[in-house]
Coordinates of C-alpha atoms and ligand atoms in Angstrom, one line a residue:
Chain A
M1 CA 30.3 -3.7 11.9
T2 CA 33.6 -2.6 10.5
E3 CA 34.1 1.0 9.8
M4 CA 35.5 2.8 6.8
E5 CA 37.1 -0.3 5.3
N6 CA 37.8 0.0 1.7
P7 CA 35.7 3.1 1.0
T8 CA 36.3 2.9 -2.7
A9 CA 36.0 -0.8 -3.1
T10 CA 36.7 -2.0 -6.5
S11 CA 34.4 -4.6 -8.0
T12 CA 34.9 -8.3 -7.4
S13 CA 34.7 -11.2 -9.8
D14 CA 31.1 -11.8 -9.0
D15 CA 30.0 -8.4 -10.1
L16 CA 28.0 -8.2 -13.3
D17 CA 29.4 -11.3 -14.8
P18 CA 27.7 -11.3 -18.3
A19 CA 27.4 -15.1 -17.9
Q20 CA 24.8 -14.4 -15.3
G21 CA 22.6 -13.0 -18.0
L22 CA 22.4 -9.5 -19.2
T23 CA 18.8 -8.4 -19.3
G24 CA 19.3 -6.0 -22.2
E25 CA 17.9 -3.3 -20.0
T26 CA 19.9 -0.1 -19.2
L27 CA 19.5 1.2 -15.7
T28 CA 19.9 4.8 -14.8
L29 CA 21.2 5.5 -11.3
H30 CA 21.3 8.9 -9.7
V31 CA 24.0 8.7 -7.1
F32 CA 24.9 11.3 -4.6
K33 CA 28.5 12.6 -4.8
G34 CA 29.9 15.1 -2.4
E35 CA 32.0 15.8 0.7
P36 CA 31.3 17.6 3.9
G37 CA 30.9 21.3 3.6
E38 CA 30.3 21.4 -0.1
T39 CA 27.2 21.2 -2.2
G40 CA 26.8 17.7 -3.4
T41 CA 25.5 16.6 -6.7
E42 CA 23.4 13.8 -7.9
Q43 CA 25.4 12.2 -10.7
A44 CA 23.6 10.1 -13.3
Y45 CA 25.1 6.8 -14.6
E46 CA 23.9 4.2 -17.0
V47 CA 24.5 0.6 -16.0
P48 CA 23.7 -2.6 -17.9
G49 CA 20.9 -4.7 -16.2
V50 CA 21.8 -8.2 -15.1
T51 CA 19.4 -10.8 -13.9
G52 CA 19.0 -10.7 -10.1
M53 CA 21.3 -7.8 -9.6
V54 CA 21.2 -5.7 -6.5
V55 CA 21.9 -2.0 -6.2
L56 CA 25.4 -2.7 -4.8
D57 CA 26.2 -4.5 -8.1
A58 CA 25.3 -1.4 -10.0
I59 CA 27.5 0.7 -7.6
H60 CA 30.4 -1.7 -8.2
Y61 CA 29.9 -1.5 -11.9
I62 CA 30.1 2.3 -11.7
Q63 CA 33.2 2.1 -9.5
R64 CA 34.9 -0.3 -11.9
N65 CA 33.9 1.2 -15.2
L66 CA 32.6 4.8 -14.9
D67 CA 33.8 6.5 -11.7
T68 CA 36.6 5.0 -9.7
D69 CA 36.3 7.8 -7.3
L70 CA 32.9 7.0 -6.0
A71 CA 33.0 6.1 -2.3
C72 CA 30.8 3.3 -0.9
R73 CA 31.2 1.2 2.2
W74 CA 30.5 -2.5 1.9
N75 CA 31.9 -5.7 3.1
C76 CA 29.9 -9.0 2.9
K77 CA 27.4 -8.5 0.1
A78 CA 25.3 -10.9 2.0
A79 CA 23.2 -8.6 4.2
K80 CA 25.1 -9.7 7.2
C81 CA 27.7 -7.0 8.0
G82 CA 25.5 -4.0 8.0
S83 CA 28.1 -1.9 6.2
C84 CA 26.3 -0.9 3.0
S85 CA 23.4 1.0 4.5
A86 CA 22.1 3.9 2.3
E87 CA 18.9 5.5 1.0
I88 CA 17.5 4.0 -2.1
N89 CA 14.7 6.0 -3.7
G90 CA 14.4 7.9 -0.5
K91 CA 14.1 4.8 1.7
P92 CA 16.8 3.5 4.1
A93 CA 17.9 0.1 2.9
L94 CA 20.9 -2.2 2.4
L95 CA 22.5 -1.7 -1.0
C96 CA 23.3 -5.4 -1.1
K97 CA 19.8 -6.6 -0.3
T98 CA 17.8 -4.4 -2.6
R99 CA 17.2 -6.0 -6.0
V100 CA 16.8 -3.6 -8.8
D101 CA 13.9 -5.6 -10.3
E102 CA 11.9 -4.9 -7.1
L103 CA 12.2 -1.1 -7.6
P104 CA 9.8 0.9 -9.7
A105 CA 10.7 1.7 -13.2
G106 CA 12.7 4.8 -13.8
P107 CA 16.0 6.1 -12.4
I108 CA 17.2 4.7 -9.1
T109 CA 18.3 7.3 -6.6
V110 CA 21.0 6.4 -4.1
R111 CA 22.0 8.7 -1.3
P112 CA 23.9 8.4 1.9
L113 CA 22.2 8.0 5.3
K114 CA 20.7 11.3 6.2
A115 CA 20.9 11.1 10.0
F116 CA 24.7 10.7 10.1
P117 CA 27.5 13.1 9.2
L118 CA 28.8 12.6 5.7
V119 CA 32.3 11.3 5.1
K120 CA 32.2 11.1 1.3
D121 CA 29.5 10.2 -1.3
L122 CA 27.6 7.2 0.1
V123 CA 29.8 6.8 3.2
T124 CA 28.7 8.3 6.5
D125 CA 30.2 8.4 9.9
V126 CA 28.1 6.2 12.2
S127 CA 30.5 6.2 15.1
R128 CA 28.0 8.1 17.3
N129 CA 26.2 4.8 17.7
F130 CA 29.2 3.2 19.3
E131 CA 29.3 6.0 21.9
V132 CA 25.7 5.3 22.7
N133 CA 26.5 1.6 23.1
K134 CA 29.1 2.4 25.7
E135 CA 26.4 4.0 27.9
I136 CA 24.5 0.8 28.3
P137 CA 25.8 -1.4 31.2
P138 CA 26.7 -4.7 29.6
F139 CA 25.5 -8.2 30.4
T140 CA 26.2 -8.9 34.1
P141 CA 25.4 -12.3 35.6
A142 CA 25.5 -13.0 39.3
K143 CA 29.0 -13.5 40.6
D144 CA 28.1 -16.8 42.3
D145 CA 26.1 -18.1 39.4
G146 CA 28.3 -21.2 38.8
K147 CA 28.8 -22.4 35.3
P148 CA 28.0 -24.3 33.2
W149 CA 24.6 -22.7 33.0
R150 CA 21.5 -24.6 32.1
V151 CA 19.0 -22.2 30.5
A152 CA 15.6 -23.4 29.5
Q153 CA 14.6 -22.8 25.9
R154 CA 11.5 -20.9 26.9
D155 CA 13.6 -18.4 28.9
I156 CA 15.9 -17.6 26.1
S157 CA 13.9 -18.0 22.9
R158 CA 12.7 -14.4 22.8
L159 CA 16.2 -13.1 22.7
R160 CA 17.1 -14.8 19.4
E161 CA 15.3 -12.1 17.5
H162 CA 17.2 -9.3 19.3
R163 CA 20.5 -11.0 18.6
M164 CA 19.8 -11.0 14.8
C165 CA 20.7 -7.3 14.7
I166 CA 23.6 -6.7 12.2
E167 CA 24.1 -3.1 13.4
C168 CA 23.3 -1.6 10.0
F169 CA 21.8 1.4 11.8
L170 CA 19.0 1.8 9.2
C171 CA 16.6 2.0 12.1
Q172 CA 18.6 4.8 13.7
D173 CA 18.6 6.6 10.3
V174 CA 14.9 6.4 9.7
C175 CA 13.8 7.2 13.3
H176 CA 12.3 10.7 13.1
V177 CA 13.5 11.5 16.6
L178 CA 17.1 11.3 15.4
R179 CA 16.6 12.1 11.7
D180 CA 14.4 15.1 11.9
H181 CA 14.5 16.3 15.5
D182 CA 18.2 15.7 16.0
H183 CA 17.7 14.3 19.6
S184 CA 20.7 12.0 19.4
K185 CA 21.9 13.4 22.8
R186 CA 18.5 12.6 24.4
F187 CA 17.5 9.3 22.8
Y188 CA 19.5 6.1 22.4
G189 CA 17.5 5.2 19.3
P190 CA 15.8 2.0 18.3
R191 CA 18.9 -0.2 17.8
F192 CA 19.8 0.4 21.4
M193 CA 16.3 -0.2 22.7
V194 CA 16.7 -3.6 21.1
R195 CA 20.0 -4.1 23.0
V196 CA 18.6 -3.0 26.3
A197 CA 15.5 -5.3 25.8
S198 CA 17.8 -8.3 25.1
L199 CA 19.7 -7.6 28.3
E200 CA 16.7 -6.9 30.4
M201 CA 14.9 -10.1 29.3
H202 CA 18.0 -12.2 29.8
P203 CA 17.3 -14.7 32.6
K204 CA 20.9 -14.6 33.8
D205 CA 21.4 -10.9 33.8
T206 CA 21.2 -9.1 37.2
L207 CA 21.2 -5.4 36.3
D208 CA 18.2 -3.2 36.0
R209 CA 18.4 -0.7 33.2
I210 CA 14.7 0.4 33.0
D211 CA 14.9 3.7 34.7
L212 CA 18.2 4.5 32.9
T213 CA 16.5 3.8 29.6
R214 CA 13.7 6.0 30.5
K215 CA 15.9 8.9 31.6
A216 CA 19.2 8.9 29.9
G217 CA 18.0 6.7 27.1
G218 CA 15.0 8.9 26.4
M219 CA 12.6 6.0 25.8
G220 CA 9.7 8.5 26.0
Y221 CA 10.9 10.2 22.9
C222 CA 9.8 7.2 20.8
N223 CA 6.2 7.6 19.8
I224 CA 6.0 4.1 18.5
T225 CA 5.4 5.1 14.9
K226 CA 7.3 2.0 13.8
C227 CA 9.5 3.2 11.0
C228 CA 12.4 1.4 12.6
T229 CA 10.5 -1.9 12.3
E230 CA 9.6 -1.1 8.7
V231 CA 13.2 -0.7 7.5
C232 CA 15.0 -3.4 9.6
P233 CA 16.6 -5.8 7.2
E234 CA 16.6 -8.5 9.8
H235 CA 12.9 -8.1 10.3
I236 CA 13.3 -7.5 14.0
H237 CA 10.0 -6.3 15.5
I238 CA 11.8 -3.5 17.1
T239 CA 8.7 -1.7 18.4
D240 CA 6.5 -4.7 19.4
N241 CA 9.2 -6.9 20.8
A242 CA 11.7 -4.4 22.3
I243 CA 10.4 -0.8 22.7
I244 CA 6.9 -1.5 23.8
P245 CA 8.0 -4.3 26.3
L246 CA 10.4 -1.8 27.8
K247 CA 7.7 0.9 28.0
E248 CA 5.5 -1.7 29.7
R249 CA 8.2 -2.6 32.2
Y250 CA 8.4 1.1 33.1
A251 CA 4.6 1.3 33.3
D252 CA 4.8 -1.7 35.8
R253 CA 6.5 0.7 38.2
H254 CA 5.0 4.0 37.6
W255 CA 1.7 3.7 35.7
D256 CA -0.3 0.7 36.9
P257 CA -3.0 1.3 39.4
L258 CA -3.4 -2.3 40.4
R259 CA 0.2 -2.9 41.0
W260 CA 0.4 0.3 43.0
V261 CA -2.4 -1.0 45.2
G262 CA -0.7 -4.4 45.4
R263 CA 2.5 -2.8 46.5
K264 CA 0.7 -0.7 49.2
L265 CA -1.1 -3.8 50.5
K266 CA 2.2 -5.7 50.7
G267 CA 3.8 -2.7 52.3
D268 CA 6.5 -2.8 49.6
G269 CA 7.7 0.7 49.2
S270 CA 9.8 0.0 46.2
K271 CA 8.6 0.5 42.7
Q272 CA 9.9 -2.9 41.5
A273 CA 7.6 -5.0 39.5
E274 CA 7.4 -8.7 39.1
G275 CA 9.9 -9.2 36.3
S276 CA 12.3 -6.9 38.1
K277 CA 15.8 -7.9 39.0
Chain B
M1 CA 27.6 2.9 -20.9
A2 CA 28.5 6.3 -20.0
Q3 CA 28.8 8.6 -17.1
L4 CA 26.3 11.3 -17.8
S5 CA 26.7 14.8 -16.8
P6 CA 25.4 15.6 -13.3
T7 CA 21.6 15.8 -13.7
A8 CA 20.8 17.8 -10.6
E9 CA 22.5 20.1 -8.1
V10 CA 21.2 19.0 -4.8
P11 CA 21.7 20.5 -1.4
G12 CA 24.9 19.3 0.4
H13 CA 24.4 16.2 2.4
A14 CA 21.7 17.6 4.5
G15 CA 22.4 16.6 8.0
V16 CA 19.3 16.9 10.0
G17 CA 16.4 18.7 8.5
G18 CA 17.0 18.9 4.8
G19 CA 17.1 16.3 2.1
V20 CA 15.4 15.7 -1.2
H21 CA 13.4 12.5 -1.8
R22 CA 12.8 12.2 -5.5
R23 CA 10.9 8.9 -5.9
R24 CA 9.1 6.4 -3.8
E25 CA 7.0 3.4 -4.6
A26 CA 3.6 4.8 -3.6
P27 CA 2.5 8.3 -2.7
W28 CA 3.5 8.5 1.0
W29 CA 0.4 10.5 1.9
L30 CA -2.1 7.8 0.9
L31 CA -2.0 5.9 4.1
P32 CA -2.0 8.8 6.6
L33 CA -4.9 10.4 4.6
T34 CA -7.0 7.2 4.7
V35 CA -6.4 6.9 8.4
F36 CA -7.2 10.6 9.0
L37 CA -10.5 10.3 7.2
F38 CA -11.6 7.0 8.7
L39 CA -10.5 7.8 12.3
G40 CA -11.8 11.4 11.9
A41 CA -15.2 10.1 10.7
F42 CA -15.4 7.8 13.7
I43 CA -14.6 10.5 16.2
V44 CA -17.2 12.9 14.8
Y45 CA -19.8 10.1 14.6
S46 CA -19.2 8.9 18.2
F47 CA -19.4 12.5 19.6
W48 CA -22.6 13.1 17.6
T49 CA -24.2 9.9 18.7
A50 CA -23.2 10.3 22.4
M51 CA -24.2 14.0 22.7
F52 CA -27.3 14.3 20.6
Q53 CA -28.8 10.8 20.2
G54 CA -29.4 9.7 23.8
F55 CA -32.3 11.9 24.3
K56 CA -35.7 12.4 22.8
A57 CA -38.0 15.2 23.9
D58 CA -41.1 13.0 24.0
C59 CA -39.3 10.5 26.2
A60 CA -40.0 7.7 23.8
L61 CA -37.3 5.1 23.5
A62 CA -34.1 6.7 22.7
A63 CA -32.4 6.0 19.4
Y64 CA -29.8 3.7 20.9
H65 CA -32.3 1.1 22.0
C66 CA -34.5 -1.1 19.8
G67 CA -36.2 -4.4 20.6
P68 CA -33.6 -6.7 22.4
Y69 CA -30.7 -4.5 21.1
L70 CA -28.7 -1.9 22.9
S71 CA -26.1 0.2 21.2
P72 CA -22.6 -0.4 22.4
F73 CA -22.1 3.3 22.7
Y74 CA -24.7 3.3 25.5
S75 CA -23.7 0.3 27.5
P76 CA -23.7 -0.1 30.4
Q77 CA -26.7 2.0 31.1
V78 CA -26.0 4.4 33.8
G79 CA -29.1 5.3 35.9
D80 CA -32.4 5.9 34.3
T81 CA -32.2 6.9 30.7
P82 CA -32.9 9.0 28.8
L83 CA -31.5 11.1 31.6
G84 CA -33.2 14.2 30.3
H85 CA -30.3 16.2 29.0
P86 CA -28.3 15.7 25.9
F87 CA -25.1 16.0 27.9
N88 CA -26.1 13.6 30.6
S89 CA -26.6 10.3 28.7
S90 CA -25.0 6.9 29.4
A91 CA -22.7 7.5 26.5
M92 CA -21.4 10.7 27.9
W93 CA -20.4 8.8 31.0
I94 CA -19.2 5.6 29.5
L95 CA -17.8 6.5 26.1
P96 CA -14.7 8.2 27.5
I97 CA -13.4 4.8 28.7
P98 CA -13.3 3.0 25.4
L99 CA -12.3 6.3 23.6
L100 CA -9.4 6.9 26.0
F101 CA -8.5 3.2 25.9
R102 CA -8.1 3.6 22.1
A103 CA -6.5 7.0 22.3
T104 CA -3.7 5.6 24.5
C105 CA -3.4 2.3 22.5
Y106 CA 0.0 1.7 21.1
Y107 CA -1.4 1.0 17.7
Y108 CA -3.7 4.0 17.5
R109 CA -0.8 6.1 18.7
K110 CA 1.2 5.1 15.7
A111 CA -1.8 5.8 13.5
Y112 CA -2.6 9.3 14.8
Y113 CA 0.9 10.5 15.4
R114 CA 1.4 9.8 11.7
S115 CA -1.8 10.9 10.2
F116 CA -3.0 13.7 12.5
F117 CA 0.3 15.1 13.8
W118 CA 2.6 14.2 11.0
D119 CA 5.2 13.1 13.4
P120 CA 6.3 11.7 11.0
P121 CA 3.7 11.5 8.3
A122 CA 5.5 8.5 6.8
C123 CA 8.9 6.9 7.1
A124 CA 11.8 8.9 5.9
V125 CA 9.5 11.7 4.8
G126 CA 10.8 14.9 6.4
E127 CA 8.6 16.5 9.0
L128 CA 6.4 19.0 7.4
R129 CA 6.5 21.4 10.3
R130 CA 9.5 22.4 12.3
R131 CA 9.0 22.5 16.0
E132 CA 10.3 21.4 19.2
Y133 CA 9.6 17.7 19.8
H134 CA 9.1 16.1 23.2
G135 CA 7.4 12.9 22.2
E136 CA 5.9 11.2 25.2
T137 CA 8.2 12.7 27.7
R138 CA 6.0 15.7 28.6
F139 CA 2.4 16.7 28.8
P140 CA 0.3 15.8 26.8
G141 CA 2.1 12.9 25.2
I142 CA 3.1 11.5 28.6
L143 CA -0.5 10.8 29.4
N144 CA -0.4 8.0 27.0
N145 CA 1.3 6.1 29.8
L146 CA -2.2 5.9 31.4
H147 CA -3.0 3.1 29.0
R148 CA -3.1 0.5 31.7
Y149 CA -5.7 2.4 33.6
F150 CA -8.0 2.5 30.6
M151 CA -7.3 -1.1 29.7
Y152 CA -8.6 -2.2 33.1
A153 CA -11.6 0.0 32.9
A154 CA -12.4 -1.0 29.3
T155 CA -12.3 -4.7 30.3
V156 CA -15.1 -4.0 32.8
V157 CA -17.1 -2.3 30.0
L158 CA -16.5 -5.3 27.8
V159 CA -18.2 -7.6 30.4
F160 CA -21.3 -5.4 30.1
L161 CA -21.1 -5.7 26.3
W162 CA -21.1 -9.5 26.5
I163 CA -24.1 -9.3 28.8
D164 CA -25.9 -7.1 26.2
A165 CA -25.0 -9.6 23.4
V166 CA -26.4 -12.5 25.4
E167 CA -29.5 -10.6 26.3
A168 CA -30.1 -9.9 22.6
F169 CA -31.0 -13.6 22.3
T170 CA -34.2 -13.0 24.3
Y171 CA -37.1 -10.6 23.8
N172 CA -40.5 -10.5 25.5
G173 CA -39.8 -13.8 27.2
Q174 CA -39.0 -15.6 24.0
W175 CA -35.8 -16.7 22.4
Y176 CA -34.9 -14.3 19.6
L177 CA -32.4 -14.5 16.8
G178 CA -32.2 -11.6 14.4
L179 CA -29.6 -10.1 12.1
G180 CA -28.9 -7.6 14.9
T181 CA -28.2 -10.4 17.4
L182 CA -25.5 -11.7 15.0
L183 CA -24.1 -8.2 14.6
M184 CA -23.9 -7.7 18.3
V185 CA -22.2 -11.0 18.8
V186 CA -19.6 -10.4 16.1
N187 CA -19.0 -6.9 17.5
V188 CA -18.3 -8.2 21.0
I189 CA -16.0 -10.9 19.7
L190 CA -14.1 -8.3 17.7
L191 CA -13.9 -6.0 20.8
T192 CA -12.7 -9.0 22.9
G193 CA -10.0 -9.7 20.2
Y194 CA -9.0 -6.0 20.3
T195 CA -8.8 -6.0 24.1
F196 CA -7.0 -9.3 24.5
S197 CA -4.5 -8.4 21.7
C198 CA -3.5 -5.3 23.6
H199 CA 0.3 -4.9 24.3
S200 CA -0.3 -4.3 28.0
V201 CA -2.3 -7.5 28.3
R202 CA 0.5 -9.4 26.5
H203 CA 2.9 -8.0 29.0
L204 CA 0.8 -8.7 32.0
V205 CA 0.1 -12.4 31.2
G206 CA 3.8 -13.2 30.9
G207 CA 5.7 -10.8 28.7
G208 CA 7.0 -8.9 31.8
L209 CA 8.8 -11.9 33.2
N210 CA 12.5 -12.2 32.7
C211 CA 12.7 -15.9 33.6
F212 CA 9.6 -18.0 33.1
S213 CA 11.2 -21.1 34.7
K214 CA 11.6 -19.4 38.1
A215 CA 8.2 -17.6 38.1
R216 CA 5.1 -18.9 39.8
L217 CA 3.1 -20.8 37.2
G218 CA 5.9 -19.9 34.8
A219 CA 5.3 -22.8 32.2
G220 CA 1.6 -21.9 31.9
R221 CA 2.4 -18.2 31.7
F222 CA 4.9 -18.8 28.9
R223 CA 2.2 -20.7 26.9
L224 CA -0.2 -17.9 27.7
W225 CA 2.3 -15.2 26.6
H226 CA 2.9 -17.1 23.4
W227 CA -0.8 -17.3 22.7
F228 CA -1.4 -13.7 23.5
S229 CA 1.6 -12.7 21.3
S230 CA 0.0 -14.4 18.3
L231 CA -3.1 -12.5 19.0
N232 CA -1.1 -9.3 19.4
E233 CA 0.2 -9.6 15.9
H234 CA -3.3 -9.0 14.7
H235 CA -3.9 -6.0 17.0
P236 CA -4.1 -3.4 14.1
S237 CA -6.7 -5.6 12.3
Y238 CA -8.8 -5.9 15.5
A239 CA -8.4 -2.2 16.1
W240 CA -10.0 -1.3 12.7
L241 CA -12.5 -4.1 12.6
S242 CA -13.9 -3.5 16.1
L243 CA -14.0 0.2 15.5
S244 CA -16.1 -0.4 12.4
S245 CA -18.3 -3.0 14.1
V246 CA -19.2 -0.7 17.0
A247 CA -20.3 2.1 14.6
L248 CA -22.1 -0.5 12.4
V249 CA -24.1 -1.9 15.3
D250 CA -25.0 1.6 16.4
I251 CA -26.1 2.6 12.9
Y252 CA -28.1 -0.6 12.5
I253 CA -30.0 -0.1 15.8
R254 CA -30.6 3.5 14.9
L255 CA -32.1 2.6 11.5
L256 CA -34.4 0.0 13.2
Q257 CA -35.5 2.5 15.7
H258 CA -36.4 4.9 13.0
G259 CA -38.4 2.2 11.3
V260 CA -36.2 2.3 8.2
F261 CA -36.6 -1.5 8.0
I262 CA -37.6 -4.4 10.1
D263 CA -35.0 -6.6 11.7
P264 CA -35.0 -10.0 9.9
H265 CA -35.4 -12.5 12.8
I266 CA -36.9 -15.7 14.1
T267 CA -38.4 -16.2 17.6
F268 CA -38.9 -19.6 19.3
Ligands
SF4_301 S1 9.0 3.5 16.6 FE1 10.2 4.9 18.0 S2 12.3 4.3 17.8 FE2 11.2 3.4 16.0 S3 11.4 4.9 14.4 FE3 9.5 5.4 15.5 S4 10.1 6.9 17.0 FE4 11.9 5.9 16.3
SF4_302 S1 17.7 -3.4 14.7 FE1 17.5 -3.9 12.5 S2 17.7 -1.9 11.4 FE2 18.4 -1.6 13.5 S3 20.6 -1.8 13.4 FE3 19.8 -3.8 14.0 S4 19.5 -4.9 12.1 FE4 19.8 -2.7 11.5
FES303 S1 27.6 -5.4 2.3 FE1 27.3 -6.4 4.2 S2 25.3 -5.9 4.6 FE2 25.5 -5.2 2.6
FES304 S1 -5.3 -1.5 23.2 FE1 -3.8 -1.2 21.6 S2 -2.0 -1.5 22.8 FE2 -3.5 -1.8 24.3

């Protein structure tokens, strides 16, 4: 994800080309405008409807024709760079992946991400996420694990889903632990649970991050209410395939009576479980 | 097309805590309210049936038993029943296991954190109460980590429920097939679906492995994990269906016992 590139991007040739077909409808957008420390406003704009247009098209139209000062971060317009995250009708979503014809009739409200500090208008400062990322020990294969590696498909197939993440941080925005309770110092957040899960499940990785994720990562703050999964534009099953598996790995060590008995019988004092490294 | 005048003054970009949400597709409270009513009704019903229905003053058959049928709330039968006191019935001893299994279930946690505790009531809807939040890091939330314990115990109870379902096919030395038999079989199948689709089960059969190829029986456990994962996707459906079927079987048996109608059946 690139940061802060082109905050007042002007429209490109593919924006609202009338040849694409004007629908004859006029859309009303209520777009947040404001800067840190001041009372923002919701500004209303009217934009001509075009078949298949997404909310980002409408924002581009506004920037080109109505308000060149409106700040909005975007880059790919293909739901792949994760730059254009915002809140559309109160719901975290990508501006470039939300078609206006899928929204209910009436004005469309566009606001910046609520869980991050405002830079200007629709642009927020998401750099806090990059700090969290640094706390997670990276992929660490064994030193003597000679390459080339041969990894069986069944050992790696699960990780594909985790690797789909485009770092849009919509999940971080919607998570009530960060959004409402402001526990960003205590909880890594869903995006980073996905990252830890992908490292922990990697057959070639040698580090163990489970206890770290429980303590510094604040895994216990997640109450699996699944809003992160609901908003993820890559349809990553964040709770089912990352957070719950991590909680279960922790339970292997601390909250499983049969494993506890097994460890006692084996005389194994450690709390390591079968998948442990 | 014109830029209109600002339509609304809204609070500055809220940071944590504030924020105005003007429109959403459906009223956000619909789902939490439905869950609240449905789950609340089940909890009230199960306490009522466990506390007050296992006992009859004249020591006739208690309301949980009728013909070849035994209510799932009262299985397995612990000791002689009725035990003589409303607070000393099989249900009072057994019911905590499936109830705690469900109370600590990952899916029900989502359901009740949202609908009972409003934490959050729905996605991107501000918390309606301001208070310190500890999630599952402290008492009582941390007790949800006991899910494995209850999963093991509930699996044992499930074995008894299968025995009850099989026994419902015989009555007075004859084969018996009634509407109640079918209900009991459907119920135990749904309960099995619920138990087997549990996230902990999915983890234990193979999800906890980091390298299937190196693990003992790894190839088989990979297939098993795949199969349990597909089942796991339907965990919420099994959760609601099995909850409903347990209550339905209990109500059915209760109605039979009170002679409200006769069980349609054949014997052979
Ligand atoms: S499931 Fe957990 S991480 Fe995801 S939004 Fe809910 S509390 Fe946050
Ligand atoms: S997990 Fe999904 S919602 Fe979260 S940052 Fe990655 S792509 Fe975005
Ligand atoms: S502009 Fe790249 S994700 Fe929307
Ligand atoms: S029973 Fe629902 S997760 Fe275990």
